[in-house]
XYZ file of C-alpha atoms in Angstrom:
722
model
C 18.075 -18.229 -13.549
C 14.075 -18.777 -11.615
C 11.918 -21.399 -13.431
C 8.641 -18.966 -13.353
C 5.691 -19.283 -11.769
C 3.331 -21.917 -13.025
C 0.587 -20.766 -15.055
C -2.788 -21.739 -12.532
C -4.047 -25.585 -13.971
C -6.950 -26.814 -12.723
C -5.871 -25.615 -8.913
C -7.242 -22.565 -7.566
C -5.736 -20.163 -4.694
C -9.229 -19.654 -2.789
C -9.568 -23.997 -2.929
C -6.153 -23.918 -2.054
C -6.802 -21.261 0.781
C -9.556 -22.586 1.778
C -8.222 -25.819 2.342
C -5.289 -24.969 4.276
C -7.913 -22.850 6.320
C -9.489 -25.680 6.522
C -5.918 -27.166 9.222
C -5.707 -24.216 9.993
C -9.228 -24.589 12.116
C -8.009 -28.109 12.642
C -5.161 -27.593 14.577
C -6.757 -23.891 16.465
C -9.392 -26.376 18.156
C -7.066 -27.930 19.423
C -5.080 -25.204 20.692
C -8.823 -23.439 22.037
C -9.203 -26.978 23.036
C -5.749 -27.516 25.504
C -6.915 -27.731 29.342
C -4.998 -24.507 29.791
C -6.395 -22.166 27.971
C -10.333 -24.203 28.902
C -9.579 -22.703 31.862
C -9.475 -18.705 30.380
C -12.226 -19.537 28.774
C -13.741 -16.859 31.247
C -11.199 -14.426 30.231
C -11.518 -15.184 26.335
C -14.860 -13.613 26.217
C -12.269 -10.148 26.137
C -10.235 -9.554 22.733
C -6.610 -8.942 24.319
C -5.367 -5.616 22.775
C -1.616 -5.880 24.162
C 1.479 -8.534 23.871
C 4.103 -8.918 26.548
C 6.365 -6.818 24.775
C 6.271 -3.749 25.138
C 9.783 -1.723 24.443
C 7.397 -0.743 20.750
C 5.171 1.224 19.740
C 3.803 -1.315 17.023
C 2.281 -3.421 19.788
C -0.088 -0.991 19.741
C -4.089 -3.635 18.345
C -6.697 -1.513 16.858
C -8.156 -5.317 16.499
C -11.518 -5.668 18.779
C -12.624 -2.058 18.536
C -14.844 0.141 16.683
C -11.577 2.571 16.883
C -10.399 4.971 13.708
C -7.100 6.729 15.248
C -4.094 4.887 17.152
C -2.594 6.820 19.873
C 0.663 6.322 18.841
C 2.802 5.548 15.563
C 6.187 4.860 15.412
C 6.473 4.975 11.148
C 7.991 8.470 11.022
C 10.733 8.169 13.403
C 10.859 4.844 14.551
C 10.347 6.760 17.799
C 6.797 6.018 20.104
C 5.560 9.328 19.352
C 1.899 10.245 20.500
C 0.152 12.199 16.866
C 0.635 15.160 18.478
C 4.582 14.605 18.673
C 5.042 13.706 15.758
C 5.586 16.744 13.673
C 4.836 15.171 10.138
C 0.787 14.887 9.243
C -0.192 10.616 9.966
C -2.652 9.099 8.884
C -4.146 5.633 10.330
C -6.810 2.579 8.320
C -7.323 0.523 11.996
C -9.113 -2.924 11.984
C -12.086 -1.477 12.515
C -12.140 0.199 9.085
C -10.332 -1.938 7.466
C -14.196 -4.489 8.684
C -16.787 -2.057 8.397
C -16.136 -1.263 4.684
C -14.486 -4.509 3.979
C -11.094 -2.988 2.743
C -9.639 -6.484 1.478
C -6.302 -4.918 -0.403
C -4.154 -1.839 -0.213
C -5.872 -0.307 -3.254
C -8.866 0.157 -0.811
C -6.889 1.511 2.070
C -5.230 3.727 0.433
C -8.505 5.165 -1.518
C -9.581 5.721 2.153
C -6.715 7.505 3.265
C -6.623 11.334 4.118
C -4.916 12.976 1.438
C -3.713 10.101 -1.235
C -4.288 8.899 -5.061
C -4.146 5.660 -6.298
C -3.819 5.881 -10.265
C -5.190 1.870 -11.325
C -3.358 2.405 -14.339
C -3.995 -1.215 -15.319
C -6.040 -3.711 -13.912
C -3.156 -5.404 -12.723
C -0.846 -2.868 -12.307
C -1.043 0.394 -9.707
C 0.788 3.661 -8.289
C 0.313 5.545 -5.388
C 0.920 9.092 -5.045
C 0.467 11.731 -2.356
C 1.575 15.490 -2.445
C 1.975 15.357 -6.063
C 4.179 12.487 -6.197
C 4.551 8.675 -5.556
C 4.880 7.184 -3.198
C 8.109 4.698 -2.938
C 8.612 4.421 0.240
C 7.480 1.322 2.039
C 7.511 -0.144 5.884
C 6.436 -3.065 7.256
C 6.068 -3.445 11.523
C 8.508 -0.448 10.923
C 10.794 -1.999 8.526
C 11.709 -0.424 4.804
C 11.484 -2.734 2.044
C 12.506 -1.763 -0.834
C 9.314 -0.920 -3.951
C 11.662 -1.603 -7.771
C 9.191 0.692 -10.004
C 6.794 2.344 -7.666
C 4.301 0.039 -8.353
C 2.099 -3.261 -6.916
C 1.398 -6.161 -9.122
C -1.799 -7.445 -7.909
C -3.428 -6.849 -4.803
C -2.446 -6.858 -1.455
C -4.564 -9.100 1.206
C -5.118 -6.596 4.347
C -6.612 -10.146 6.165
C -3.226 -9.992 7.463
C -3.058 -6.697 8.947
C -3.909 -5.256 12.177
C -3.331 -2.310 10.502
C -2.421 0.758 7.671
C -0.408 3.959 9.407
C 0.251 6.255 6.135
C 2.920 9.560 6.682
C 2.740 12.493 4.676
C 5.592 14.507 3.733
C 10.118 13.145 3.537
C 10.538 10.353 6.095
C 14.201 10.017 4.957
C 15.563 8.135 8.490
C 12.748 5.348 8.616
C 12.790 4.502 5.156
C 16.252 5.764 2.992
C 15.036 8.492 0.763
C 13.750 11.733 0.995
C 11.399 10.920 -1.058
C 8.749 13.514 -0.708
C 5.046 11.596 -0.944
C 4.623 9.496 1.962
C 5.435 6.238 3.289
C 3.043 3.660 4.314
C 3.168 0.939 7.185
C 1.527 -1.924 6.698
C 1.474 -3.020 10.236
C 0.870 -7.397 10.753
C -1.728 -8.808 13.514
C 0.259 -10.258 16.131
C -0.746 -13.721 18.074
C -2.505 -13.188 21.267
C -2.133 -13.619 25.190
C -6.077 -15.146 25.243
C -7.471 -17.393 22.824
C -9.904 -16.468 19.722
C -11.123 -16.953 16.297
C -13.004 -15.698 14.494
C -14.135 -16.357 10.002
C -16.257 -14.119 7.489
C -17.715 -15.558 4.305
C -18.241 -13.363 2.201
C -21.095 -13.093 -1.611
C -21.971 -10.419 -3.565
C -22.082 -8.695 -7.466
C -19.601 -10.319 -9.761
C -19.776 -14.083 -8.128
C -17.568 -12.377 -5.737
C -16.310 -14.746 -2.751
C -13.796 -14.585 0.605
C -14.075 -16.020 3.226
C -10.978 -15.980 5.655
C -9.876 -17.579 8.547
C -7.847 -16.140 12.170
C -7.585 -18.579 14.798
C -4.940 -16.734 17.566
C -3.502 -17.924 21.500
C -1.065 -19.394 23.746
C 0.933 -22.255 22.266
C 1.363 -23.413 25.722
C 0.551 -23.861 29.998
C 2.328 -20.863 30.015
C 1.704 -18.739 27.772
C 5.159 -18.172 27.177
C 4.761 -19.492 23.506
C 1.682 -17.944 21.641
C 0.326 -18.413 17.723
C -1.850 -16.924 15.260
C -1.922 -18.708 12.440
C -5.079 -16.293 9.126
C -5.559 -17.738 5.697
C -8.531 -16.397 3.412
C -9.608 -17.047 -0.160
C -11.313 -15.290 -3.035
C -12.552 -15.468 -6.356
C -14.284 -13.156 -8.726
C -15.819 -12.331 -12.136
C -15.328 -8.164 -13.352
C -18.007 -5.360 -14.482
C -15.067 -5.895 -16.958
C -15.128 -7.720 -19.770
C -13.716 -11.352 -19.137
C -11.740 -10.373 -16.246
C -11.820 -13.131 -13.720
C -9.143 -12.637 -10.343
C -8.219 -15.442 -7.620
C -6.756 -14.323 -4.798
C -5.048 -16.885 -1.838
C -2.984 -16.047 1.168
C -1.918 -17.456 4.473
C -0.390 -16.187 7.441
C 2.207 -17.964 10.459
C 3.656 -16.682 13.019
C 4.658 -17.751 16.526
C 5.777 -15.653 19.248
C 8.347 -16.844 22.479
C 9.935 -15.503 25.364
C 12.495 -16.867 26.302
C 13.703 -15.716 28.582
C 11.584 -13.194 30.163
C 13.454 -10.025 28.614
C 13.710 -11.688 26.212
C 11.091 -12.599 22.981
C 11.316 -13.984 19.893
C 9.333 -13.755 17.201
C 9.060 -15.511 13.761
C 6.249 -15.656 10.829
C 5.557 -16.104 7.400
C 3.506 -14.590 4.603
C 2.178 -16.104 1.046
C -0.138 -15.139 -1.047
C -1.112 -15.629 -5.169
C -2.636 -14.505 -7.084
C -4.577 -15.016 -10.767
C -5.998 -12.826 -12.801
C -7.490 -14.106 -16.204
C -7.794 -11.110 -18.858
C -5.760 -8.199 -17.360
C -5.672 -5.649 -19.843
C -1.476 -4.474 -20.602
C -2.831 -0.542 -19.653
C -5.709 0.124 -20.987
C -9.231 2.072 -22.995
C -7.459 3.787 -25.972
C -9.312 7.874 -24.100
C -9.792 8.901 -28.036
C -9.727 8.507 -31.538
C -7.263 9.250 -34.912
C -9.225 12.963 -34.751
C -9.653 13.208 -30.990
C -12.933 12.206 -30.526
C -13.482 11.004 -26.811
C -14.176 7.178 -27.306
C -17.026 7.466 -25.029
C -17.137 3.129 -24.411
C -19.281 1.306 -22.457
C -18.098 0.754 -18.442
C -17.556 -3.102 -18.937
C -14.705 -2.059 -22.345
C -11.883 -4.085 -22.046
C -8.241 -4.237 -23.811
C -7.147 -7.520 -22.924
C -7.876 -10.899 -24.881
C -9.022 -13.518 -23.657
C -5.140 -15.785 -23.416
C -3.716 -12.561 -21.066
C -3.236 -13.376 -17.390
C -1.225 -11.992 -14.659
C 0.049 -14.706 -11.801
C 1.724 -13.708 -8.908
C 2.749 -16.250 -5.487
C 5.120 -13.888 -2.547
C 6.992 -15.462 0.097
C 7.889 -13.257 3.742
C 9.518 -14.467 6.135
C 10.841 -12.829 9.039
C 12.792 -12.392 12.278
C 12.445 -10.913 14.837
C 14.995 -10.679 18.235
C 13.376 -8.574 20.543
C 15.892 -7.523 24.345
C 15.108 -6.100 27.041
C 17.966 -4.886 28.120
C 16.925 -2.524 31.506
C 13.396 -1.341 31.968
C 13.976 2.239 29.296
C 16.478 0.220 26.679
C 15.511 -2.381 23.940
C 17.786 -3.659 21.312
C 16.132 -5.408 18.644
C 17.077 -7.223 15.769
C 15.237 -8.467 12.545
C 15.915 -10.224 8.985
C 13.021 -10.264 6.149
C 13.253 -12.273 3.413
C 10.942 -11.272 -0.041
C 10.747 -13.434 -3.208
C 7.954 -12.141 -5.538
C 7.877 -14.064 -8.627
C 5.442 -13.474 -12.041
C 4.323 -15.345 -15.193
C 2.308 -12.989 -18.171
C 1.498 -13.119 -21.180
C 0.125 -10.008 -22.360
C -1.509 -7.984 -24.528
C -0.562 -3.621 -25.412
C -2.144 -1.220 -28.051
C 0.340 1.049 -28.873
C -2.319 3.622 -31.017
C -5.878 4.837 -31.415
C -8.917 3.936 -33.333
C -8.919 5.060 -36.719
C -11.444 8.190 -36.506
C -14.109 7.228 -39.137
C -14.522 3.319 -38.701
C -12.917 1.706 -34.841
C -11.653 -0.201 -35.062
C -7.574 -0.861 -34.223
C -5.146 0.146 -36.156
C -2.072 -2.817 -36.220
C 0.247 -1.916 -33.192
C 1.013 -3.984 -30.979
C 3.087 -5.516 -28.390
C 1.849 -9.423 -27.573
C 4.512 -9.572 -24.727
C 4.935 -13.303 -22.695
C 7.202 -10.742 -19.383
C 7.840 -13.162 -16.437
C 10.261 -11.299 -12.864
C 12.130 -12.328 -10.206
C 12.032 -9.993 -6.685
C 14.361 -11.536 -3.926
C 15.275 -8.954 -1.840
C 16.868 -9.475 1.877
C 15.879 -6.652 4.816
C 18.328 -6.762 7.853
C 17.416 -3.656 11.080
C 18.692 -3.979 13.727
C 18.702 -0.520 16.327
C 17.853 0.182 20.493
C 16.206 2.421 21.417
C 15.220 3.360 25.580
C 14.908 7.438 27.360
C 17.702 9.392 28.565
C 18.134 11.453 31.222
C 19.880 14.818 30.983
C 20.014 18.366 32.211
C 16.734 17.348 34.655
C 14.449 15.860 31.974
C 13.785 12.664 30.300
C 15.005 11.503 25.921
C 14.138 9.727 23.392
C 16.664 8.136 22.011
C 16.249 5.324 18.690
C 20.150 4.304 17.200
C 20.638 1.882 14.055
C 21.792 0.149 10.819
C 20.026 -0.961 8.327
C 21.096 -3.385 5.259
C 18.982 -4.895 2.225
C 19.439 -6.564 -1.619
C 17.059 -6.012 -4.141
C 17.795 -8.830 -6.833
C 15.551 -7.841 -9.687
C 15.644 -10.325 -12.526
C 13.171 -9.476 -15.963
C 12.191 -11.181 -18.568
C 10.974 -9.388 -22.053
C 9.730 -12.253 -25.155
C 7.545 -10.141 -27.355
C 5.912 -11.718 -31.082
C 3.843 -10.082 -33.456
C 0.480 -9.106 -34.056
C -1.198 -11.070 -36.591
C -4.154 -8.731 -37.038
C -5.820 -5.223 -36.844
C -8.765 -4.843 -34.283
C -12.181 -4.727 -34.999
C -14.114 -1.309 -32.185
C -13.377 -2.668 -28.664
C -17.376 -2.648 -27.774
C -18.098 -4.818 -30.412
C -14.389 -7.155 -29.280
C -15.421 -10.244 -27.740
C -11.820 -10.890 -26.579
C -10.706 -13.223 -29.755
C -7.347 -12.145 -31.108
C -4.571 -15.832 -31.946
C -2.407 -16.682 -28.868
C 0.980 -16.104 -30.030
C 3.884 -19.119 -28.860
C 6.173 -17.136 -27.055
C 8.387 -19.467 -26.295
C 10.615 -19.666 -22.489
C 11.606 -16.851 -20.794
C 14.972 -15.837 -20.417
C 15.830 -13.350 -17.919
C 19.467 -11.251 -19.476
C 17.888 -8.238 -17.099
C 19.371 -8.955 -13.626
C 20.529 -5.497 -12.205
C 21.165 -6.432 -7.526
C 20.630 -2.708 -6.030
C 22.369 -3.251 -1.889
C 21.954 0.101 -0.049
C 23.202 0.110 3.911
C 22.291 3.234 6.202
C 23.217 4.459 9.990
C 20.629 6.450 12.123
C 19.821 7.831 14.894
C 16.136 10.171 16.083
C 15.773 11.367 19.814
C 12.799 13.510 21.095
C 14.986 16.271 23.456
C 11.718 18.049 26.329
C 13.949 21.371 25.516
C 12.114 22.924 27.590
C 8.294 23.211 29.769
C 6.057 23.479 27.086
C 8.871 22.918 23.890
C 10.196 18.931 22.110
C 12.564 18.849 18.960
C 12.402 15.478 16.943
C 16.038 15.382 15.199
C 18.227 12.380 13.662
C 20.364 11.936 10.566
C 21.248 8.870 8.505
C 23.409 7.935 6.109
C 23.323 6.093 3.699
C 25.219 4.022 0.901
C 24.146 2.558 -2.305
C 25.011 0.304 -5.443
C 23.213 -1.011 -7.790
C 25.509 -4.144 -10.357
C 23.690 -5.416 -13.018
C 22.016 -4.708 -16.636
C 18.035 -3.997 -17.708
C 16.586 -3.823 -21.035
C 20.671 -3.977 -23.053
C 21.775 -0.984 -20.785
C 24.255 -1.058 -17.379
C 22.658 -0.653 -13.676
C 25.924 -0.141 -11.983
C 25.833 2.862 -9.652
C 27.291 3.827 -6.777
C 26.359 6.546 -4.442
C 28.358 7.301 -1.464
C 27.568 9.072 2.011
C 24.527 10.290 1.524
C 23.620 12.575 4.327
C 19.828 12.684 5.427
C 19.474 15.091 8.510
C 15.462 15.573 9.658
C 14.231 18.694 12.113
C 10.915 18.926 14.014
C 10.810 21.549 17.102
C 6.379 21.304 18.573
C 5.228 23.658 20.891
C 2.547 23.290 22.957
C -0.392 25.819 23.237
C -2.227 24.272 25.738
C -2.106 21.401 27.556
C -4.268 19.719 24.801
C -2.895 21.245 21.714
C 0.278 22.153 20.041
C 2.537 23.937 16.389
C 5.101 22.247 15.521
C 7.704 22.709 12.313
C 9.520 20.182 10.541
C 12.310 20.027 7.626
C 14.496 17.195 6.280
C 16.737 17.287 2.891
C 15.125 14.055 0.111
C 17.840 12.323 -1.275
C 15.916 9.286 -3.512
C 17.631 6.857 -5.847
C 15.071 5.998 -9.036
C 14.620 2.938 -10.839
C 12.565 4.641 -13.192
C 14.895 5.092 -17.022
C 14.346 6.309 -19.212
C 14.135 5.710 -22.774
C 17.534 4.723 -24.259
C 17.369 1.901 -20.378
C 19.135 4.230 -17.888
C 17.867 4.628 -14.503
C 17.576 8.507 -14.367
C 20.148 10.477 -11.494
C 18.762 10.144 -7.645
C 15.695 12.902 -7.176
C 17.410 15.779 -4.902
C 15.129 18.920 -2.643
C 14.013 19.635 0.195
C 10.597 19.319 2.666
C 8.762 21.760 4.928
C 6.129 21.664 7.064
C 4.442 23.161 9.226
C 1.393 22.668 11.667
C -0.725 22.835 14.423
C -1.796 19.725 15.796
C -5.110 19.810 18.902
C -6.248 16.572 20.782
C -10.616 17.512 19.856
C -13.944 16.037 21.266
C -13.367 15.820 24.881
C -9.254 14.163 23.930
C -11.138 11.893 21.430
C -10.034 12.593 18.782
C -6.847 13.693 16.580
C -6.492 16.692 14.616
C -4.144 18.632 12.040
C -3.902 21.238 9.894
C -0.522 21.329 8.002
C 0.641 23.627 5.479
C 3.424 21.880 3.536
C 5.976 22.849 0.257
C 8.691 20.649 -1.353
C 11.128 21.681 -3.537
C 12.733 18.829 -5.902
C 15.253 18.793 -9.601
C 15.789 15.364 -11.205
C 12.321 14.393 -10.889
C 10.242 11.785 -12.984
C 8.273 12.323 -14.765
C 6.157 10.640 -18.056
C 7.648 10.413 -21.456
C 6.065 7.611 -23.425
C 6.797 4.602 -24.660
C 9.509 2.563 -25.287
C 8.332 -1.206 -26.250
C 5.404 -1.769 -24.532
C 8.114 0.552 -21.821
C 6.311 2.980 -19.694
C 9.594 5.825 -20.373
C 10.602 8.114 -18.247
C 12.956 11.609 -18.256
C 14.614 13.674 -15.059
C 12.420 16.717 -14.257
C 14.558 19.761 -12.714
C 12.440 22.764 -11.213
C 9.903 21.190 -9.468
C 7.577 22.655 -6.636
C 4.632 21.292 -4.465
C 2.494 22.841 -1.717
C -0.779 22.794 -0.287
C -2.508 22.409 2.615
C -3.616 19.264 4.657
C -7.194 19.698 7.242
C -7.787 15.854 9.237
C -9.601 14.453 11.746
C -9.657 11.393 13.775
C -11.385 9.927 16.368
C -13.954 9.389 18.674
C -16.481 12.735 17.704
C -19.517 11.905 20.609
C -20.503 8.042 22.670
C -20.633 5.579 19.712
C -19.386 7.554 16.999
C -15.979 7.029 14.766
C -15.172 9.229 12.239
C -12.192 9.543 10.056
C -11.939 11.938 6.848
C -9.164 14.575 5.170
C -9.129 17.078 2.832
C -5.850 17.860 0.532
C -5.281 21.255 -1.439
C -2.144 20.752 -3.851
C -0.531 23.130 -5.663
C 2.372 21.552 -7.695
C 4.798 22.749 -10.703
C 7.336 22.853 -12.831
C 10.367 25.822 -12.482
C 8.282 27.771 -15.549
C 5.375 28.139 -12.429
C 3.172 25.661 -15.703
C 1.695 23.064 -13.185
C 2.736 19.103 -13.155
C 0.944 16.476 -12.669
C -2.380 17.134 -13.866
C -3.320 14.179 -13.793
C -3.151 13.821 -9.277
C -6.450 15.500 -8.057
C -5.747 19.085 -6.503
C -8.213 18.849 -4.133
C -9.247 15.777 -2.411
C -12.149 15.026 0.087
C -11.235 11.034 2.478
C -13.921 10.344 5.239
C -15.691 7.502 6.674
C -17.650 7.161 9.943
C -19.049 4.941 11.631
C -22.385 4.933 14.404
C -23.186 3.009 17.125
C -26.295 3.692 18.438
C -26.414 3.245 22.725
C -30.488 2.211 22.695
C -29.093 -0.274 20.342
C -25.772 -0.900 20.328
C -26.034 -4.052 18.516
C -26.241 -1.684 15.090
C -23.131 0.029 13.334
C -24.824 2.166 10.400
C -21.540 4.088 8.120
C -20.643 5.901 5.058
C -18.354 6.545 3.152
C -16.897 9.123 0.734
C -14.477 9.280 -1.756
C -14.245 12.935 -3.889
C -12.102 14.012 -6.351
C -12.034 17.619 -8.605
C -11.449 17.173 -12.123
C -8.097 16.245 -13.483
C -6.755 16.064 -17.368
C -3.941 15.170 -18.799
C -2.115 15.665 -22.401
C -2.590 12.890 -25.272
C 0.748 11.923 -27.110
C -0.860 10.852 -30.589
C -3.705 14.007 -30.639
C -4.150 17.477 -29.769
C -5.888 18.041 -26.643
C -6.292 17.339 -24.231
C -8.069 13.962 -22.072
C -10.426 15.478 -19.109
C -12.204 13.953 -16.338
C -14.479 15.975 -14.431
C -14.786 15.817 -10.700
C -16.775 12.827 -9.011
C -17.634 11.650 -5.653
C -17.715 7.437 -4.849
C -20.832 7.129 -1.716
C -20.153 3.494 0.150
C -22.828 2.225 3.218
C -22.814 -0.061 5.256
C -24.538 -1.553 7.809
C -23.253 -4.523 10.611
C -25.778 -6.540 13.321
C -24.838 -8.030 15.566
C -27.162 -11.322 16.500
C -25.211 -12.349 19.413
C -21.570 -11.875 20.708
C -20.460 -14.715 18.379
C -22.225 -13.499 15.631
C -22.438 -11.089 12.886
C -24.004 -10.623 9.378
C -23.568 -6.595 7.525
C -24.313 -5.502 4.158
C -22.635 -3.646 2.463
C -23.182 -1.365 -0.891
C -20.687 0.585 -2.842
C -20.854 2.915 -5.717
C -24.474 4.798 -4.568
C -24.892 6.463 -6.797
C -23.453 4.351 -9.740
C -20.557 7.431 -10.683
C -19.652 6.338 -13.197
C -15.533 7.366 -13.875
C -11.580 7.003 -14.811
C -9.428 5.035 -12.417
C -6.985 7.089 -13.278
C -4.758 9.711 -16.223
C -1.042 8.705 -15.125
C -1.319 7.449 -18.600
C -3.059 8.160 -22.361
C -4.362 5.410 -21.515
C -7.765 4.853 -18.784
C -10.360 2.200 -17.457
C -13.769 2.626 -16.049
C -14.048 2.007 -12.548
C -16.183 0.038 -10.513
C -19.371 0.206 -11.017
C -22.922 -0.106 -7.967
C -22.508 -3.443 -5.923
C -23.001 -5.309 -2.925
C -21.388 -7.392 -0.449
C -23.070 -10.127 2.079
C -21.477 -10.360 4.982
C -21.502 -13.026 8.331
C -18.669 -12.914 10.807
C -18.167 -15.971 13.612
C -15.460 -15.195 16.437
C -14.683 -16.424 19.731
């Protein structure tokens, strides 16, 4: 058994991270002050954009520039492909976008990404969707990471990431399944060959405070050993009553050139999320007569004793061997250890239409969780000359083990609640006792995969591959056996690209879908795997004199055994498997430099999702979606940068669970503005104004409950760089 994370007592993550960051800054000053590096001081004024090993696409970096696109990606296939060579729709949120709009969490990043919706069902639990389905495929530096329950607890901080790449559609080659939604790939920052350092402080509404430090550079005279240390701490109240969040992050990574052809990398990330008065579930959206509750935007369903604390430790070791000028071999092992400790309060009914009071139908829970994962990958990548042409190949194998232990203790609810907009969070706090991890299940998956970019003929290129997977699950969750075995599951992939001109291409791709599900039915059994096929056709072009990537994509997905919400059991979300789910639509994206100094990333998505009878389903996902960010740095005043971000979606709805009718959220647009000014080569100040029009909106209708999104707020930032 594993102990749960202790509840915070007197020491917050901001203070922890600041203290650790001060130590890192001291180490950084020693690194930057070494005689060998002083000789490089002039060169350090320009931030380097590559690291030593050039064989992998993840060695490309976006920090240090204004770019809103990347020239190469390997998320979909592990092949080093340009966006136009990738036969799927791809978007990247670069470091410039993250810093311009202060996208400090994964939720912020994905709310900016074309074709992706962020389902904030609770204050500390989030789902993501694309093309009508939940996103379950996640990678870190291209290495797949299992994502139990398709959701994220707390906020994942982006201080450690150079960029986030999102490939929409099925990517079974690299993710172990053909989930047709999307794959999200976090690309971590790596050490730089020249010394650099930065400190950023932020102050904003709701008593928001954040401090981030980043130190990088060589650690020896020859530059064969390089290191990077990143620390961030954040503390803030909320527009929601009683809600308070604290977050601390620490990331360290070392790279060493063991020989001229061998590189070793070691890294570790620590993150602590502590939330007080968080919501489990959210607000009832209608009363017993079906009337909308229309609570104030600050209303919360959380008592003053609820909390959700989580600690995540992620370590990796990576060895890269250059075998020749054309081939390299890379092995990676990563370990994740995540512990959650919570006390929760869930409202299981709706208010009385006459009095507004909520009758006693509550779940009071102490939920503890320990998730441990091991993931290993070994692959070779290189070029092959055949039939007078050059082809790129990847051959590899990976293995993962995820052990998920959970404890859910419940206590009786002693009394009703007054109307929520009159409630101050005072409710008797129960004594739950110690956690008991009787829910214990382990999932093991191993795979062999191969993929190739084949130069078929002038203007014709094929991207083909296949993955063979084996899956074993043992253990028990909520009283039900999880024992499952799946053998020899083949996931094929094929893409074809035809170059219309030197700057425009037509493409088509096809893959089969096989996704083992972690959703449970009402009896506690895992649902059978999803099976189906996915198609995509599109046109890609290098637009604006080659400064931007443009894509027009048409897609269709057909699936069986798709998990759909089916109420709750003892506060646990239950699902049912539905056959004949189809998703089809159109995506248009544009990313890059549209004119000197003008960067943009924009996308429009049109979507239809239907069941076997042709009826619309998953109606909580918008059918029309626009995501756009843009910034401009005028040539006449290069120190100034201004920008805007737009998030628009059409209306959404869902059938009510305990009353007739539907709950609706009308179409809305969120507009954010930013401006920054370089006071010197080292000092930059910026101002961000979010939700300029103070739009009122629900964050999600995935569940039968919801809460309102953030109000208008402002944030001031100051950054010093070396």
